[in-house]
Tab-separated table of C-alpha atoms and ligand atoms in Angstrom:
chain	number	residue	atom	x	y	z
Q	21	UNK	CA	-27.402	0.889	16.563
Q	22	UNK	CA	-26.501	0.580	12.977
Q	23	UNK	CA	-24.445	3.469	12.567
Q	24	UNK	CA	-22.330	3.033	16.358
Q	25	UNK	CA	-21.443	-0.204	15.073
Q	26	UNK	CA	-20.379	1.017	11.514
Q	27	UNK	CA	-18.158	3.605	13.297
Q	28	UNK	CA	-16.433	1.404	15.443
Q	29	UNK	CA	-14.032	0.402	12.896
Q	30	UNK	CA	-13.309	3.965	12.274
Q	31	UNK	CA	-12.081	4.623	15.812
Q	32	UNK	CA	-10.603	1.384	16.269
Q	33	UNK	CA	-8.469	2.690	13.386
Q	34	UNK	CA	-5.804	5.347	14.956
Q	35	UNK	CA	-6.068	3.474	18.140
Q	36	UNK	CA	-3.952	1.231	16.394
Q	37	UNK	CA	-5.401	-2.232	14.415
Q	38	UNK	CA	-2.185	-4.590	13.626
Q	39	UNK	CA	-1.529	-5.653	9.803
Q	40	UNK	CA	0.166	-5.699	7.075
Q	41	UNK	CA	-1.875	-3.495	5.072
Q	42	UNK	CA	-4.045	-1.141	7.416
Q	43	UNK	CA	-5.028	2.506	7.224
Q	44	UNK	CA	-4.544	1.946	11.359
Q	45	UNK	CA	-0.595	1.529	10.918
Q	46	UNK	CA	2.137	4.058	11.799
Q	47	UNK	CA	5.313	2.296	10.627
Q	48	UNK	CA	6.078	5.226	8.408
Q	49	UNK	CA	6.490	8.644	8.689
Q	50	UNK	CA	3.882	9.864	6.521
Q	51	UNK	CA	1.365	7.358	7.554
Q	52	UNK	CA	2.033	7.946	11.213
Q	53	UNK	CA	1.167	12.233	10.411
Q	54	UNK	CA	-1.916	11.036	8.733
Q	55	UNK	CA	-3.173	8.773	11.248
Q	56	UNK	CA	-2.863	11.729	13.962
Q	57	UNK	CA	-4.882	13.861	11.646
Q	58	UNK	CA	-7.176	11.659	11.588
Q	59	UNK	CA	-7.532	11.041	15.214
Q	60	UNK	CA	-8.055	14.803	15.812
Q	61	UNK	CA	-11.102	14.678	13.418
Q	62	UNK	CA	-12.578	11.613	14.852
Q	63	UNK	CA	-12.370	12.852	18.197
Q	64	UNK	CA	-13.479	16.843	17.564
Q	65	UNK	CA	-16.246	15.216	15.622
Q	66	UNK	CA	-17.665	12.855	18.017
Q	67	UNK	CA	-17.583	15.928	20.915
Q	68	UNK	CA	-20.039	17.969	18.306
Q	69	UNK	CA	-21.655	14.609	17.639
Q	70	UNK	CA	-22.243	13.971	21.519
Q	71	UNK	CA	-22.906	17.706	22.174
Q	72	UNK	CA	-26.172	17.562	19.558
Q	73	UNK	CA	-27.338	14.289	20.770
Q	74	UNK	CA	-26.998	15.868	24.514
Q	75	UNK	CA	-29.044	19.180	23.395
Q	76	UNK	CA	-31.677	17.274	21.390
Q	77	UNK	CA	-32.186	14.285	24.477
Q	78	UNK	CA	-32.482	17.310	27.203
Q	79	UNK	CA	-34.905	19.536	24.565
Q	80	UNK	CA	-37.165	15.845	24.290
Q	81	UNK	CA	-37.064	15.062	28.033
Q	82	UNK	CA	-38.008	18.847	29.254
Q	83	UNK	CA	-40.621	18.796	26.542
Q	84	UNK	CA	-41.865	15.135	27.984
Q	85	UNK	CA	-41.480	16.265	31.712
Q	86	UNK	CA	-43.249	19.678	31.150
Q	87	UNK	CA	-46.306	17.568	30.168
Q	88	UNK	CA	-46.541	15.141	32.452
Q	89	UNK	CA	-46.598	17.649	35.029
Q	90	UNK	CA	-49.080	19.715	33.453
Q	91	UNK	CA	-46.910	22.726	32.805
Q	92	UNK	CA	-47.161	24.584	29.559
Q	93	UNK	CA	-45.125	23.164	26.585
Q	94	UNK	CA	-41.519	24.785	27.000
Q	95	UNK	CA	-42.108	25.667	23.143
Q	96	UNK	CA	-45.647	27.992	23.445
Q	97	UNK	CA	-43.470	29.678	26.186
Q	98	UNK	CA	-41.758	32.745	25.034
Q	99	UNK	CA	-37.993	32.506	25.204
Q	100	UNK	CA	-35.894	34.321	27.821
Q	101	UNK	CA	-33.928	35.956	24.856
Q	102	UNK	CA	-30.936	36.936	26.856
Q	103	UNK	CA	-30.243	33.249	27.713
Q	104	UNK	CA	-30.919	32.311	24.648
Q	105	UNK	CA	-28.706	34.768	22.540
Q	106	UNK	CA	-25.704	33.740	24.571
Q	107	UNK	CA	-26.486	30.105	24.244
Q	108	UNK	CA	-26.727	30.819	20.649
Q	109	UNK	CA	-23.235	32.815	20.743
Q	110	UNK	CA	-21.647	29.995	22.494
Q	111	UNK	CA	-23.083	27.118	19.883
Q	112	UNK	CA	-21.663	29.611	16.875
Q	113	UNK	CA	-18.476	29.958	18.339
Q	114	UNK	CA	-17.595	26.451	19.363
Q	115	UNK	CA	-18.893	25.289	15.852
Q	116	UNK	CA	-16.341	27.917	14.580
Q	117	UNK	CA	-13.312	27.090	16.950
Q	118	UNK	CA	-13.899	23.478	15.805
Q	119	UNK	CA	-14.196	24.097	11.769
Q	120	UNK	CA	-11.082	26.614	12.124
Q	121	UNK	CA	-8.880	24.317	14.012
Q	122	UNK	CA	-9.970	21.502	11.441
Q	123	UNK	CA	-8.672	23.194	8.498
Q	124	UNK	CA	-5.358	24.164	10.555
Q	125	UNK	CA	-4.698	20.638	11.630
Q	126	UNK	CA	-5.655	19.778	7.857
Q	127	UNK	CA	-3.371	22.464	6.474
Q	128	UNK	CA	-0.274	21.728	8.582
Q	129	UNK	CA	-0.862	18.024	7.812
Q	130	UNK	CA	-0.301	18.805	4.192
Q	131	UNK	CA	2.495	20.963	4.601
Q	132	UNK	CA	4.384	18.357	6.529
Q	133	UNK	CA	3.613	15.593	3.926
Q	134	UNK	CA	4.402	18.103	1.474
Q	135	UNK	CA	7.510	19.029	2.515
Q	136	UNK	CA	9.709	16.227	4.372
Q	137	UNK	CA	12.784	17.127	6.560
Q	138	UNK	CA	14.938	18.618	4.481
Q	139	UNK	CA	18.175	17.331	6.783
Q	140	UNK	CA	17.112	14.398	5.736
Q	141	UNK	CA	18.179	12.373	2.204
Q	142	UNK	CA	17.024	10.211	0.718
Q	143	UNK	CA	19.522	7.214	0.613
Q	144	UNK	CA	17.943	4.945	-1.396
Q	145	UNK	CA	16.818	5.499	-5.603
Q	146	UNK	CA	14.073	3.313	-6.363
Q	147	UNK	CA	12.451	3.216	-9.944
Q	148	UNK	CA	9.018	1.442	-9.673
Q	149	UNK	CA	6.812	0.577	-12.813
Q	150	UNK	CA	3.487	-0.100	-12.812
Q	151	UNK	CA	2.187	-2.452	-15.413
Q	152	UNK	CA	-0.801	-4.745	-16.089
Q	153	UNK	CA	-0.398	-6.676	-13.699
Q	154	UNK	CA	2.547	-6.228	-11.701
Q	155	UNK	CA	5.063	-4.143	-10.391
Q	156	UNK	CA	8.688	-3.964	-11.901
Q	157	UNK	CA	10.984	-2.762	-9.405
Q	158	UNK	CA	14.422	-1.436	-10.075
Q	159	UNK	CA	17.336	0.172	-7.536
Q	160	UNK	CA	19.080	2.784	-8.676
Q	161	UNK	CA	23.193	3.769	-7.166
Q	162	UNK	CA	25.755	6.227	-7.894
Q	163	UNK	CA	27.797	3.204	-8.672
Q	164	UNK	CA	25.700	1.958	-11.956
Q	165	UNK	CA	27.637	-1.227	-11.479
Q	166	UNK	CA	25.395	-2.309	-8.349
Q	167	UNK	CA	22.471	-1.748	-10.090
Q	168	UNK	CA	19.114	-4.716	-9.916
Q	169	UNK	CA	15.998	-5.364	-10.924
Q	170	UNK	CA	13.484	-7.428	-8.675
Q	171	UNK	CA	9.722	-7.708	-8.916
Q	172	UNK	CA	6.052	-7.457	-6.721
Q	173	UNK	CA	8.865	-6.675	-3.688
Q	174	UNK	CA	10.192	-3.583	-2.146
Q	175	UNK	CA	12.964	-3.635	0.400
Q	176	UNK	CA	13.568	-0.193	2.618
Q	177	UNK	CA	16.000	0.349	5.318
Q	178	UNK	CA	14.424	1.451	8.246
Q	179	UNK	CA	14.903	4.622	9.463
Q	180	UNK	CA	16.208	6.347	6.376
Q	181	UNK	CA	14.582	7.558	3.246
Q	182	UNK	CA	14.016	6.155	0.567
Q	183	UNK	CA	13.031	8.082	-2.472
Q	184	UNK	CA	10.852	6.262	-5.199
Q	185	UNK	CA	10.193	7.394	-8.860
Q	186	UNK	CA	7.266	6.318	-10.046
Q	187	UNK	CA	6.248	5.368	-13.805
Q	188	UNK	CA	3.647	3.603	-15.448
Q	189	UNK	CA	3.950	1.076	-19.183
Q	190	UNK	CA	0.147	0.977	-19.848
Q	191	UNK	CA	-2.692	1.993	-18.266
Q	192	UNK	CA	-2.908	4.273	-14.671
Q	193	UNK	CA	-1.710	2.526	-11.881
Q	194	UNK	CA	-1.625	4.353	-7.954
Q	195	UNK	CA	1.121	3.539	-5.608
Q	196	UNK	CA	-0.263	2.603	-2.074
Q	197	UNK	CA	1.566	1.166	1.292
Q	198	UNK	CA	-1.142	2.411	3.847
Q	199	UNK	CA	1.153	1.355	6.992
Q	200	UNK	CA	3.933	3.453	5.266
Q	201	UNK	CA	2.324	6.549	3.180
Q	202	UNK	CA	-0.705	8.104	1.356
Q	203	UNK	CA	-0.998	7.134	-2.579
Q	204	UNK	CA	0.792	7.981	-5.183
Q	205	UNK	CA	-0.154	7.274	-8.731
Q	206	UNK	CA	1.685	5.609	-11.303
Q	207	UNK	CA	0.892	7.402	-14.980
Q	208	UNK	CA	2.610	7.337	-18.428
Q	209	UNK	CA	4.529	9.131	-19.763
Q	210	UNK	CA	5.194	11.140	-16.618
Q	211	UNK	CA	7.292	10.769	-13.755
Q	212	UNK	CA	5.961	10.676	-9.926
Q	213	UNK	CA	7.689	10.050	-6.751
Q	214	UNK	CA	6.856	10.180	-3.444
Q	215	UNK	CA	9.603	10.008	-0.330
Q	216	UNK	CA	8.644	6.977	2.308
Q	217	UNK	CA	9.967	7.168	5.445
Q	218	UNK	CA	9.618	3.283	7.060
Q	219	UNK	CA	10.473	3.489	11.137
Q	220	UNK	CA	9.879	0.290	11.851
Q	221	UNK	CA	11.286	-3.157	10.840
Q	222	UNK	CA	8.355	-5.680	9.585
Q	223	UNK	CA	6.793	-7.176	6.585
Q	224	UNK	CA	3.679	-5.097	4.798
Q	225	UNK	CA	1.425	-5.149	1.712
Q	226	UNK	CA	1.167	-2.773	-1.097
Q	227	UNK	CA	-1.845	-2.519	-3.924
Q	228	UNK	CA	-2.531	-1.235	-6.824
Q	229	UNK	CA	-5.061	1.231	-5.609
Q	230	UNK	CA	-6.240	2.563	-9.174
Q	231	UNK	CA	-8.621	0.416	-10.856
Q	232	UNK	CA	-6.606	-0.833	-13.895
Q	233	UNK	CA	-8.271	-3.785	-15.535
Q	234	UNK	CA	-9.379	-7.355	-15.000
Q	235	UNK	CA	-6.346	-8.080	-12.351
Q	236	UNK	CA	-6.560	-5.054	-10.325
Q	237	UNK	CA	-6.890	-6.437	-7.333
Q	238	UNK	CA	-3.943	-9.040	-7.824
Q	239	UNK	CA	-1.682	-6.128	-8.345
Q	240	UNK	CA	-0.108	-6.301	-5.147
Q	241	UNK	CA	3.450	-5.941	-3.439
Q	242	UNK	CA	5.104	-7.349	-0.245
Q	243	UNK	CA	7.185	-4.089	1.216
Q	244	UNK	CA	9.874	-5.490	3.975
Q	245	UNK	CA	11.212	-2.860	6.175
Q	246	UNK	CA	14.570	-4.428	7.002
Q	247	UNK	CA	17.655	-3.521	9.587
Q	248	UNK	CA	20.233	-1.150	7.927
Q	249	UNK	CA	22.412	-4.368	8.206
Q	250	UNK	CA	19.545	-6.890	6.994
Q	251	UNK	CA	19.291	-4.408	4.020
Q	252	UNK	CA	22.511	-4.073	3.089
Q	253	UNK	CA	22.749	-7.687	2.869
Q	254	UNK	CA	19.404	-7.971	1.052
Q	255	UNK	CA	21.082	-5.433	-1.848
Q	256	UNK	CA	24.659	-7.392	-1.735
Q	257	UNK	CA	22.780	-10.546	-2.365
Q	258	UNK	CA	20.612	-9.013	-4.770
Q	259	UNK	CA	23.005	-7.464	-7.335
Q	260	UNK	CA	24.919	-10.707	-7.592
Q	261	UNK	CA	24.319	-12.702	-11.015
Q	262	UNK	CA	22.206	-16.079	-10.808
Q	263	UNK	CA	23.442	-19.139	-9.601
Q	264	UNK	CA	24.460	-21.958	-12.637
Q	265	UNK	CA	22.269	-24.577	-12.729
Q	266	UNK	CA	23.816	-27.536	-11.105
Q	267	UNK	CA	21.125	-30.570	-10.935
Q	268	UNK	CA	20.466	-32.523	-14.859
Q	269	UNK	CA	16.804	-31.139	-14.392
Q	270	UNK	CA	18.081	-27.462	-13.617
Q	271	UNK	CA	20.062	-27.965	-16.143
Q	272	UNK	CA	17.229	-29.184	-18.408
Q	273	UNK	CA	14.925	-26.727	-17.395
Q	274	UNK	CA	17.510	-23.904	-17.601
Q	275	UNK	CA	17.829	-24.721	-21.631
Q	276	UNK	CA	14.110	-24.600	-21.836
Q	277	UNK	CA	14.290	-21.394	-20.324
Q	278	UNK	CA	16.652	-19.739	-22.672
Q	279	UNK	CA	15.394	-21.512	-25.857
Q	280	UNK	CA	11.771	-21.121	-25.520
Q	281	UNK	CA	9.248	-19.048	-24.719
Q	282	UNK	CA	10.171	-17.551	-21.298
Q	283	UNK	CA	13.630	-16.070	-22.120
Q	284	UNK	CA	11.306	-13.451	-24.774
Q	285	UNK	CA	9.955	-11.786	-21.946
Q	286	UNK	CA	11.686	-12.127	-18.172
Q	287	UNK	CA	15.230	-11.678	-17.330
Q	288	UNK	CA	17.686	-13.677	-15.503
Q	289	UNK	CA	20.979	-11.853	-14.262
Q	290	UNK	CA	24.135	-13.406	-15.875
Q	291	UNK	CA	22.359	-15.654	-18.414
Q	292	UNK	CA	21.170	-14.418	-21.867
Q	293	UNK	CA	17.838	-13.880	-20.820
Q	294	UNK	CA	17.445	-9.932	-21.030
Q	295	UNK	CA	13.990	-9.070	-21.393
Q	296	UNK	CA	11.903	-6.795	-19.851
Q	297	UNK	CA	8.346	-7.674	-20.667
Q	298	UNK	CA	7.948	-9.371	-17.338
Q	299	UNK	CA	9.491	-9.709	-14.024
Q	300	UNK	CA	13.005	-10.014	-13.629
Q	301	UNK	CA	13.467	-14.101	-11.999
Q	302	UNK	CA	17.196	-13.636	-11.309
Q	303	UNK	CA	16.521	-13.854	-7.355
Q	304	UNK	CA	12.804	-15.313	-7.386
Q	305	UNK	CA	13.303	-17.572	-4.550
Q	306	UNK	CA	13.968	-14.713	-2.301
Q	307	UNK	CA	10.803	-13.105	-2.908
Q	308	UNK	CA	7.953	-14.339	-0.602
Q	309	UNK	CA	4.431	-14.157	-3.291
Q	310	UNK	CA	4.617	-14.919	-6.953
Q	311	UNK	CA	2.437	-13.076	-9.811
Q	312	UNK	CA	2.569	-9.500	-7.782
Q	313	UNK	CA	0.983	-11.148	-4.772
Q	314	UNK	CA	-1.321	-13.639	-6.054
Q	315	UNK	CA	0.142	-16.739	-4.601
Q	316	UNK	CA	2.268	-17.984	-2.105
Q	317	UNK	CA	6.193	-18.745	-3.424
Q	318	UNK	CA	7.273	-21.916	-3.649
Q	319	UNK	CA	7.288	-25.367	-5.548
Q	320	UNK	CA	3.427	-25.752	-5.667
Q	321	UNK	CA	2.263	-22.544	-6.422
Q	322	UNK	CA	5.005	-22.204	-8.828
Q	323	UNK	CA	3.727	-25.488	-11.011
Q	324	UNK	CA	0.619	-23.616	-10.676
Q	325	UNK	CA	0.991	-20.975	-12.500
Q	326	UNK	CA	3.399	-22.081	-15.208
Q	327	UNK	CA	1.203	-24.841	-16.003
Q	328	UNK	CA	-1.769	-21.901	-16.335
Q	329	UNK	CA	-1.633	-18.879	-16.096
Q	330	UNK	CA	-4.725	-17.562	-17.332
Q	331	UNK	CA	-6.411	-20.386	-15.003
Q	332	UNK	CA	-4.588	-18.772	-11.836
Q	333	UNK	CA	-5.122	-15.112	-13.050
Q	334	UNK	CA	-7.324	-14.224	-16.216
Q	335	UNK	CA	-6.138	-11.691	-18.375
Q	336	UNK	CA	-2.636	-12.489	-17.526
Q	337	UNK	CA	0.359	-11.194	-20.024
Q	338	UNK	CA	2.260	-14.639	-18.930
Q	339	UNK	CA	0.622	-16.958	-22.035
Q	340	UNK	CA	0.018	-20.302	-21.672
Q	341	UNK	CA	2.944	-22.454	-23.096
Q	342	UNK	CA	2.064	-26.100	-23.202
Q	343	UNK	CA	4.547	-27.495	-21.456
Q	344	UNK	CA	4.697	-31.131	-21.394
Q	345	UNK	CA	4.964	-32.805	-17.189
Q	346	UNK	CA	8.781	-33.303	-17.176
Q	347	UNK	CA	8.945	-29.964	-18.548
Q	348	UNK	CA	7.459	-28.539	-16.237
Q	349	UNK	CA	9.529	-29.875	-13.462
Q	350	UNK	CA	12.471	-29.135	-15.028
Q	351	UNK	CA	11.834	-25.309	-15.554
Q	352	UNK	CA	9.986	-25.322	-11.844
Q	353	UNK	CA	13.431	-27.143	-10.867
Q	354	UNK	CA	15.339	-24.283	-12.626
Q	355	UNK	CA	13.627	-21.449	-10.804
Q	356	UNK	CA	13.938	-23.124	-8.026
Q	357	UNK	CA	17.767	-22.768	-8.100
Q	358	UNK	CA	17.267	-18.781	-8.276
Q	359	UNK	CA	17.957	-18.119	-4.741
L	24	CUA	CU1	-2.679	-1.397	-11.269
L	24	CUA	CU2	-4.872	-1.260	-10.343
């Protein structure tokens, strides 16, 4: 009983589970040639599974029904060894059909992944940087003029590819979208990529999926598959500088940004604020989590984690500043302007 309920997850899988991070989704190329893989194993496996449970039942019932009618036991009875030897050959070779077409189905599986449609191009140039504990994301056109920086979010057009490089500041970090691709990891001093092909329009998670330290498992990233149009917009709105501060506490809280601590390590587009310790803020408010997934965006969550950081995530590179209640608002207030 145990063990049928333990697999039921397991073919519940390729039949399909929703979500926005499941090893059940097909809303990418490479995830959708994985998942059929992985159907063809569950089901040539549960055949061989149902075949020896069949075999071992009918042995145990013959055995049973040989006693109880006083016959001899099946096993003091010499075997007919004609019957048996083909049985035997037919076992063997349906063992070795199904290990065979395994590996081919394995092999081809690899080759594909290996080697995507070469008609194909990738449209988009992504440069994504793993570090403790977040992602820094950064797009990449021929035109060096339109180039951004974002944070924790990935945008793709669907239906076209998007190629993504794939670099690492600290420690080992591994790239992984399961309703999009397989992993990918992130390492330094080395350079990575991987091609993802989204097909479908929709909202999905990301994770760090290479233990990395304390915040591992807040290393997350939302991934939204968006319209050709809806990304083109997305990018336009994206590689514009941030909004002036219009409001006396944006205002306020945009000086506090640019004269204390937070201008040394994040970057706002258009202001002096350069740096590239942390994520870039110049678009925050279009991003849906803050601190790579961790919580919800928006005025609460944002307090949050300003007013501690360490309380909210432990181990945290974002230090904890002191900032007195009105200063808080006031940089929250700023932010808040960074649409
Ligand atoms: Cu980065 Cu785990």
């Amino acid at each position: 009983m145990i063990r049928r309920v333990a697999l039921l997850p397991l073919l519940a899988a390729p039949a399909g589970c929703g979500g926005l991070q499941t090893i059940g989704g097909r809303e990418g190329r490479d995830a959708a040639i994985i998942n059929d893989l992985f159907t063809i194993f569950c089901i040539v496996t549960a055949l061989f599974f149902v075949a020896v449970m069949a075999f071992l039942f009918a042995a145990y019932w013959r055995r049973k029904g040989h006693r109880r009618d006083g016959m001899p036991d099946p096993l003091e009875v010499p075997a007919r060894t004609g019957a048996l030897r083909i049985a035997l050959a037919v076992w063997t070779g349906a063992v070795v059909a199904g290990l065979v077409g395994l590996a081919l189905a394995s092999y081809f599986t690899d080759r594909s992944l290996a080697y995507p449609n070469p008609g194909n191009r990738p449209v988009v140039s992504i440069e994504l940087i793993g570090n403790q504990w977040w992602w820094d994301v950064r797009y990449h056109f021929q035109d060096p003029s339109k180039n951004f920086r974002t944070a924790n979010e990935l945008h793709l057009p669907a239906g076209s590819p998007a190629m993504v490089y794939l670099k690492a500041n600290d420690v080992i970090h591994s790239f992984w979208v399961p309703n999009l691709a397989g992993k990918q990891d992130l390492i330094p001093g080395r350079v990575n990529d991987i091609v993802l092909l989204p097909t479908k329009v929709g909202h999905y998670r990301g994770q760090c999926a290479e233990y990395c330290g304390l915040q591992h498992a807040h290393m997350a990233l939302d991934v939204i598959v968006d319209s050709p149009q809806d990304f083109a917009r997305w990018m336009e709105s994206q590689s514009r500088p941030a909004t002036t501060p219009a409001t006396p506490r944006q205002i306020a809280g945009y000086d506090f940004f640019m004269n204390r601590q937070c201008s040394s390590c994040h970057a706002v587009a258009g202001t002096r604020a350069g740096a590239g310790v942390g994520p870039d803020l110049t678009h925050l408010m279009s991003r849906k989590t803050i601190a790579a997934g961790t919580l919800p965006n928006g005025t609460g969550p944002l307090h949050a984690w300003i007013a501690d950081p360490q309380g909210v995530k432990p181990g945290t590179n974002m230090p904890y500043i002191g900032l007195n209640a009105d200063e808080l608002h006031n940089v929250v207030a700023y932010l808040e302007s960074l649409k």
